[in-house]
Short mmCIF file of C-alpha atoms in Angstrom, two decimals:
data_model
loop_
_atom_site.label_atom_id
_atom_site.label_comp_id
_atom_site.label_asym_id
_atom_site.label_seq_id
_atom_site.Cartn_x
_atom_site.Cartn_y
_atom_site.Cartn_z
CA MET A 115 101.86 97.56 136.26
CA TYR A 116 101.06 100.63 134.21
CA ARG A 117 97.70 101.95 135.35
CA ILE A 118 95.00 102.75 132.80
CA LEU A 119 92.20 105.25 133.38
CA CYS A 120 89.19 104.56 131.14
CA VAL A 121 87.12 107.65 130.43
CA GLU A 122 83.59 107.19 129.10
CA ARG A 123 80.89 109.72 128.36
CA ASN A 124 78.47 107.80 130.55
CA ARG A 125 79.64 106.33 133.85
CA GLN A 126 77.29 103.37 133.41
CA VAL A 127 78.80 102.42 130.06
CA ARG A 128 82.03 100.45 130.09
CA GLU A 129 82.70 100.20 126.35
CA ILE A 130 86.47 100.65 126.57
CA ALA A 131 86.87 97.88 129.12
CA SER A 132 84.79 95.60 126.93
CA TYR A 133 87.48 95.74 124.23
CA MET A 134 89.73 93.94 126.66
CA ALA A 135 87.12 91.76 128.37
CA GLY A 136 88.62 88.46 129.39
CA SER A 137 92.14 89.77 128.80
CA ARG A 138 94.93 90.64 131.18
CA LEU A 139 97.35 92.82 129.28
CA LYS A 140 101.05 92.54 129.93
CA ASN A 141 102.31 95.60 131.84
CA PHE A 142 98.85 97.24 131.89
CA ILE A 143 95.90 97.10 134.25
CA ILE A 144 92.55 98.90 134.07
CA HIS A 145 92.86 100.81 137.33
CA ALA A 146 89.92 103.24 137.29
CA HIS A 147 86.94 104.50 135.32
CA ALA A 148 85.59 108.02 134.96
CA ASP A 149 83.02 109.93 132.98
CA TYR A 150 83.33 113.27 131.22
CA SER A 151 82.19 115.19 134.32
CA SER A 152 84.81 113.64 136.63
CA ASP A 153 87.83 115.48 137.95
CA ILE A 154 90.08 113.59 135.55
CA LEU A 155 93.25 115.55 136.28
CA ARG A 156 92.91 114.80 139.99
CA LEU A 157 92.48 111.10 139.22
CA ILE A 158 95.53 111.07 136.97
CA ARG A 159 97.68 112.61 139.70
CA SER A 160 96.30 110.85 142.77
CA GLU A 161 96.05 107.37 141.22
CA GLY A 162 99.38 107.35 139.42
CA ILE A 163 97.76 106.93 136.00
CA SER A 164 100.16 106.08 133.16
CA LEU A 165 97.68 106.04 130.28
CA VAL A 166 94.23 107.43 129.54
CA LEU A 167 91.88 105.58 127.20
CA LEU A 168 89.36 108.20 126.15
CA ASN A 169 86.25 106.94 124.38
CA ILE A 170 84.87 109.61 122.04
CA ARG A 171 82.41 107.43 120.16
CA ASP A 172 79.27 109.48 119.36
CA ALA A 173 80.74 112.30 121.44
CA HIS A 174 83.52 113.79 119.33
CA THR A 175 83.17 117.44 120.40
CA PRO A 176 82.80 116.85 124.15
CA GLY A 177 85.49 114.19 123.91
CA MET A 178 87.90 116.72 122.42
CA ARG A 179 87.07 119.10 125.29
CA VAL A 180 88.02 116.39 127.78
CA CYS A 181 91.27 115.84 125.88
CA GLU A 182 91.97 119.57 126.04
CA GLN A 183 91.29 119.63 129.79
CA ILE A 184 93.76 116.79 130.36
CA ARG A 185 96.43 118.56 128.34
CA GLN A 186 96.03 121.70 130.42
CA GLY A 187 97.63 119.92 133.34
CA SER A 188 99.14 116.62 132.23
CA SER A 189 101.26 115.11 129.46
CA VAL A 190 100.02 111.58 130.23
CA PRO A 191 99.68 109.45 127.06
CA ILE A 192 96.14 109.45 125.64
CA ILE A 193 94.66 106.94 123.21
CA LEU A 194 91.41 108.08 121.61
CA LEU A 195 88.90 105.36 120.74
CA GLY A 196 85.86 105.50 118.48
CA GLY A 197 86.89 108.49 116.40
CA SER A 198 85.67 109.24 112.89
CA GLY A 199 87.62 109.57 109.65
CA ASP A 200 87.01 113.32 109.63
CA PHE A 201 90.26 115.12 108.81
CA GLY A 202 89.44 118.09 111.03
CA LEU A 203 88.83 115.90 114.06
CA ALA A 204 92.02 113.93 113.51
CA ARG A 205 93.94 117.19 113.12
CA GLN A 206 92.51 118.49 116.39
CA ALA A 207 93.51 115.26 118.13
CA LEU A 208 97.08 115.65 116.84
CA LEU A 209 97.28 119.15 118.29
CA TYR A 210 96.62 117.60 121.70
CA ASN A 211 99.56 115.25 121.13
CA VAL A 212 97.56 112.06 121.51
CA SER A 213 99.48 108.79 121.34
CA ASP A 214 97.00 107.21 118.94
CA TYR A 215 93.64 107.85 117.32
CA LEU A 216 91.65 104.68 116.60
CA THR A 217 88.58 105.05 114.45
CA ASP A 218 85.33 103.19 114.94
CA PRO A 219 84.96 100.21 115.01
CA VAL A 220 88.06 99.73 117.15
CA ASN A 221 89.98 96.57 116.34
CA PRO A 222 91.29 94.90 119.53
CA ALA A 223 94.53 93.99 117.74
CA GLU A 224 95.08 97.64 116.79
CA LEU A 225 94.40 98.65 120.37
CA GLY A 226 96.92 96.06 121.50
CA GLY A 227 99.51 97.51 119.12
CA SER A 228 98.82 101.01 120.43
CA LEU A 229 99.26 99.87 124.03
CA GLU A 230 102.57 98.24 123.18
CA ALA A 231 103.76 101.44 121.50
CA VAL A 232 102.86 103.43 124.63
CA ARG A 233 104.59 100.85 126.83
CA ARG A 234 107.81 101.30 124.87
CA VAL A 235 107.60 105.08 125.25
CA LEU A 236 106.99 104.79 128.99
CA ALA A 237 109.88 102.34 129.38
CA SER A 238 112.27 104.53 127.39
CA ALA A 239 111.31 107.46 129.60
CA GLY A 240 112.42 105.49 132.67
CA ARG A 241 108.97 104.50 133.88
CA PRO A 242 109.09 100.70 134.16
CA ALA A 243 106.03 98.68 135.09
CA ALA A 244 105.65 98.45 138.86
CA ALA A 245 105.34 94.68 139.00
CA GLU A 246 105.59 91.67 136.77
CA ARG A 247 102.39 90.23 135.48
CA ASP A 248 100.64 87.51 137.46
CA TYR A 249 100.57 84.40 135.30
CA ALA A 250 98.51 82.32 137.75
CA ASP A 251 95.27 82.39 135.78
CA GLN A 252 95.86 81.31 132.19
CA ASP A 253 92.16 80.87 131.36
CA TYR A 254 91.88 84.45 130.14
CA ALA A 255 92.35 85.23 126.45
CA GLU A 256 95.36 87.47 125.93
CA PHE A 257 96.60 90.02 123.48
CA SER A 258 100.04 88.97 122.20
CA LEU A 259 101.23 92.53 122.33
CA GLN A 260 104.88 91.89 121.59
CA LYS A 261 103.90 89.99 118.48
CA GLU A 262 101.69 92.78 117.19
CA PRO A 263 103.31 95.26 114.81
CA PRO A 264 103.44 98.82 116.08
CA SER A 265 100.24 100.70 115.28
CA PRO A 266 100.46 103.21 112.43
CA CYS A 267 101.51 106.69 113.42
CA PRO A 268 98.27 108.72 113.55
CA ILE A 269 99.82 111.78 111.95
CA VAL A 270 100.98 109.74 108.94
CA SER A 271 97.44 108.37 108.56
CA THR A 272 96.17 111.95 108.64
CA ILE A 273 98.63 113.01 105.92
CA LYS A 274 97.55 110.11 103.70
CA GLN A 275 93.90 110.98 104.21
CA TYR A 276 94.64 114.59 103.28
CA VAL A 277 96.33 113.43 100.07
CA ASP A 278 93.34 111.25 99.16
CA GLU A 279 90.91 114.12 99.70
CA GLN A 280 92.99 116.85 98.05
CA LEU A 281 94.68 114.92 95.24
CA HIS A 282 93.25 117.25 92.58
CA HIS A 283 94.88 120.27 94.26
CA ASN A 284 98.46 121.47 94.51
CA ILE A 285 99.74 119.48 97.51
CA THR A 286 103.01 119.96 99.33
CA LEU A 287 104.20 118.58 102.64
CA LYS A 288 104.98 122.15 103.70
CA ARG A 289 101.35 123.13 103.19
CA ILE A 290 100.16 120.11 105.19
CA SER A 291 102.65 120.75 107.98
CA ASP A 292 101.55 124.38 108.23
CA SER A 293 97.88 123.34 108.51
CA LEU A 294 98.76 120.86 111.28
CA ASN A 295 101.20 123.19 113.06
CA PHE A 296 103.99 120.63 112.74
CA ASN A 297 107.58 120.92 111.62
CA CYS A 298 107.83 119.95 107.93
CA ALA A 299 111.12 118.07 108.33
CA TYR A 300 109.69 116.10 111.26
CA LEU A 301 106.63 115.08 109.25
CA GLY A 302 108.84 114.04 106.36
CA GLN A 303 110.93 111.82 108.62
CA LYS A 304 107.90 110.22 110.27
CA PHE A 305 106.29 109.59 106.90
CA LYS A 306 109.37 107.95 105.37
CA GLN A 307 109.95 105.89 108.50
CA GLN A 308 106.47 104.36 108.29
CA GLU A 309 105.84 104.23 104.54
CA LYS A 310 109.41 103.35 103.44
CA MET A 311 109.24 106.10 100.83
CA SER A 312 109.37 109.88 100.83
CA PHE A 313 106.21 111.96 100.85
CA ASN A 314 106.86 113.12 97.27
CA GLU A 315 107.29 109.52 96.11
CA TYR A 316 104.01 108.59 97.78
CA LEU A 317 102.21 111.58 96.28
CA LEU A 318 103.48 110.73 92.79
CA ARG A 319 102.38 107.12 93.17
CA GLN A 320 98.90 108.12 94.30
CA ARG A 321 98.51 110.52 91.39
CA MET A 322 99.79 108.10 88.78
CA GLU A 323 97.73 105.19 90.06
CA LYS A 324 94.58 107.29 89.99
CA ALA A 325 95.45 108.50 86.49
CA LYS A 326 95.87 104.89 85.36
CA LEU A 327 92.51 104.00 86.88
CA LEU A 328 90.78 106.91 85.10
CA LEU A 329 92.41 105.96 81.79
CA GLU A 330 91.22 102.38 82.23
CA THR A 331 87.67 103.05 83.38
CA THR A 332 86.53 106.39 81.93
CA ASP A 333 86.43 108.25 78.63
CA MET A 334 87.75 111.45 80.20
CA LYS A 335 90.10 113.54 78.08
CA ILE A 336 93.78 113.37 79.01
CA TYR A 337 93.81 116.99 80.14
CA GLU A 338 90.79 116.30 82.35
CA ILE A 339 92.56 113.37 83.96
CA ALA A 340 95.68 115.45 84.46
CA ASP A 341 93.63 118.11 86.22
CA ALA A 342 91.84 115.48 88.34
CA VAL A 343 95.14 114.25 89.74
CA GLY A 344 96.62 117.65 90.46
CA TYR A 345 98.49 118.63 87.27
CA SER A 346 97.59 122.01 85.80
CA GLU A 347 100.28 121.71 83.11
CA ILE A 348 99.49 118.89 80.70
CA ASP A 349 103.09 118.58 79.46
CA TRP A 350 104.32 117.97 82.99
CA PHE A 351 101.67 115.30 83.46
CA TYR A 352 102.73 113.58 80.24
CA LYS A 353 106.35 113.60 81.38
CA LYS A 354 105.65 112.20 84.87
CA PHE A 355 103.25 109.57 83.51
CA ARG A 356 105.80 108.28 81.01
CA GLU A 357 108.50 108.18 83.68
CA TYR A 358 106.19 106.24 85.99
CA THR A 359 104.70 103.75 83.51
CA GLY A 360 107.22 103.65 80.69
CA THR A 361 104.59 104.64 78.15
CA SER A 362 102.48 107.65 77.23
CA ALA A 363 98.99 108.18 78.61
CA ASN A 364 97.47 107.69 75.14
CA GLU A 365 99.35 104.45 74.56
CA TYR A 366 98.41 103.21 78.01
CA ARG A 367 94.72 103.75 77.27
CA LYS A 368 95.02 102.01 73.89
CA GLN A 369 96.70 99.02 75.54
CA CYS A 370 93.85 98.79 78.03
CA PHE A 371 91.29 98.66 75.24
CA ILE A 372 93.29 96.02 73.35
CA THR A 373 93.59 93.75 76.38
CA ALA A 374 90.00 94.33 77.55
#
């Protein structure tokens, strides 16, 4: 079995374990609990811990400090639970090379998918589970981990969030990769692998879909819409919009009014 260390802010609170209450996860067992003041590195080494579930709900800053402390002496996989949608926090988590970053409220199915992804990494690194799972007690509810799709790559989710928040600015994958201290080519590969399209294709789609929405629902001028979706040159916006929709922005708006 792969051993899980659950780290909570408060030793008396067992929120992480509650996500899996009544479940016995294939290849994983909750081996130990700790709080933020524990000697976590010693526990990881002495107890043969394969995965740390770190609950940062309502404790984002101290939780990140714990993550940093772990990384000072161990590369053990870490799954962060209870995070926020804050881009800066997600970026900080990525710098600590966490395996996944699950925002609050944590969905048990998403957690199951994250565990399965970690299991595959551990197995590929030559660290098989120590023993087969005991099937004697079938009364417990179970996560069907192998049936769950792999959880989304956290860095791709961070890139998409950045695009949503900065759509009106000049966005490039190079600029994002520099801000995250990641290799641009690596980010491009990870993004295409998950989204089945390149970053530039995704960015164009997001801009054009927002432009369509603004044309349909507002009386903004075309140049205002172009600026709102990141185009400082109106001619370039016109060109990309026609390529994307097959019609001009003005004609698209007229069609919306006719069909309304």
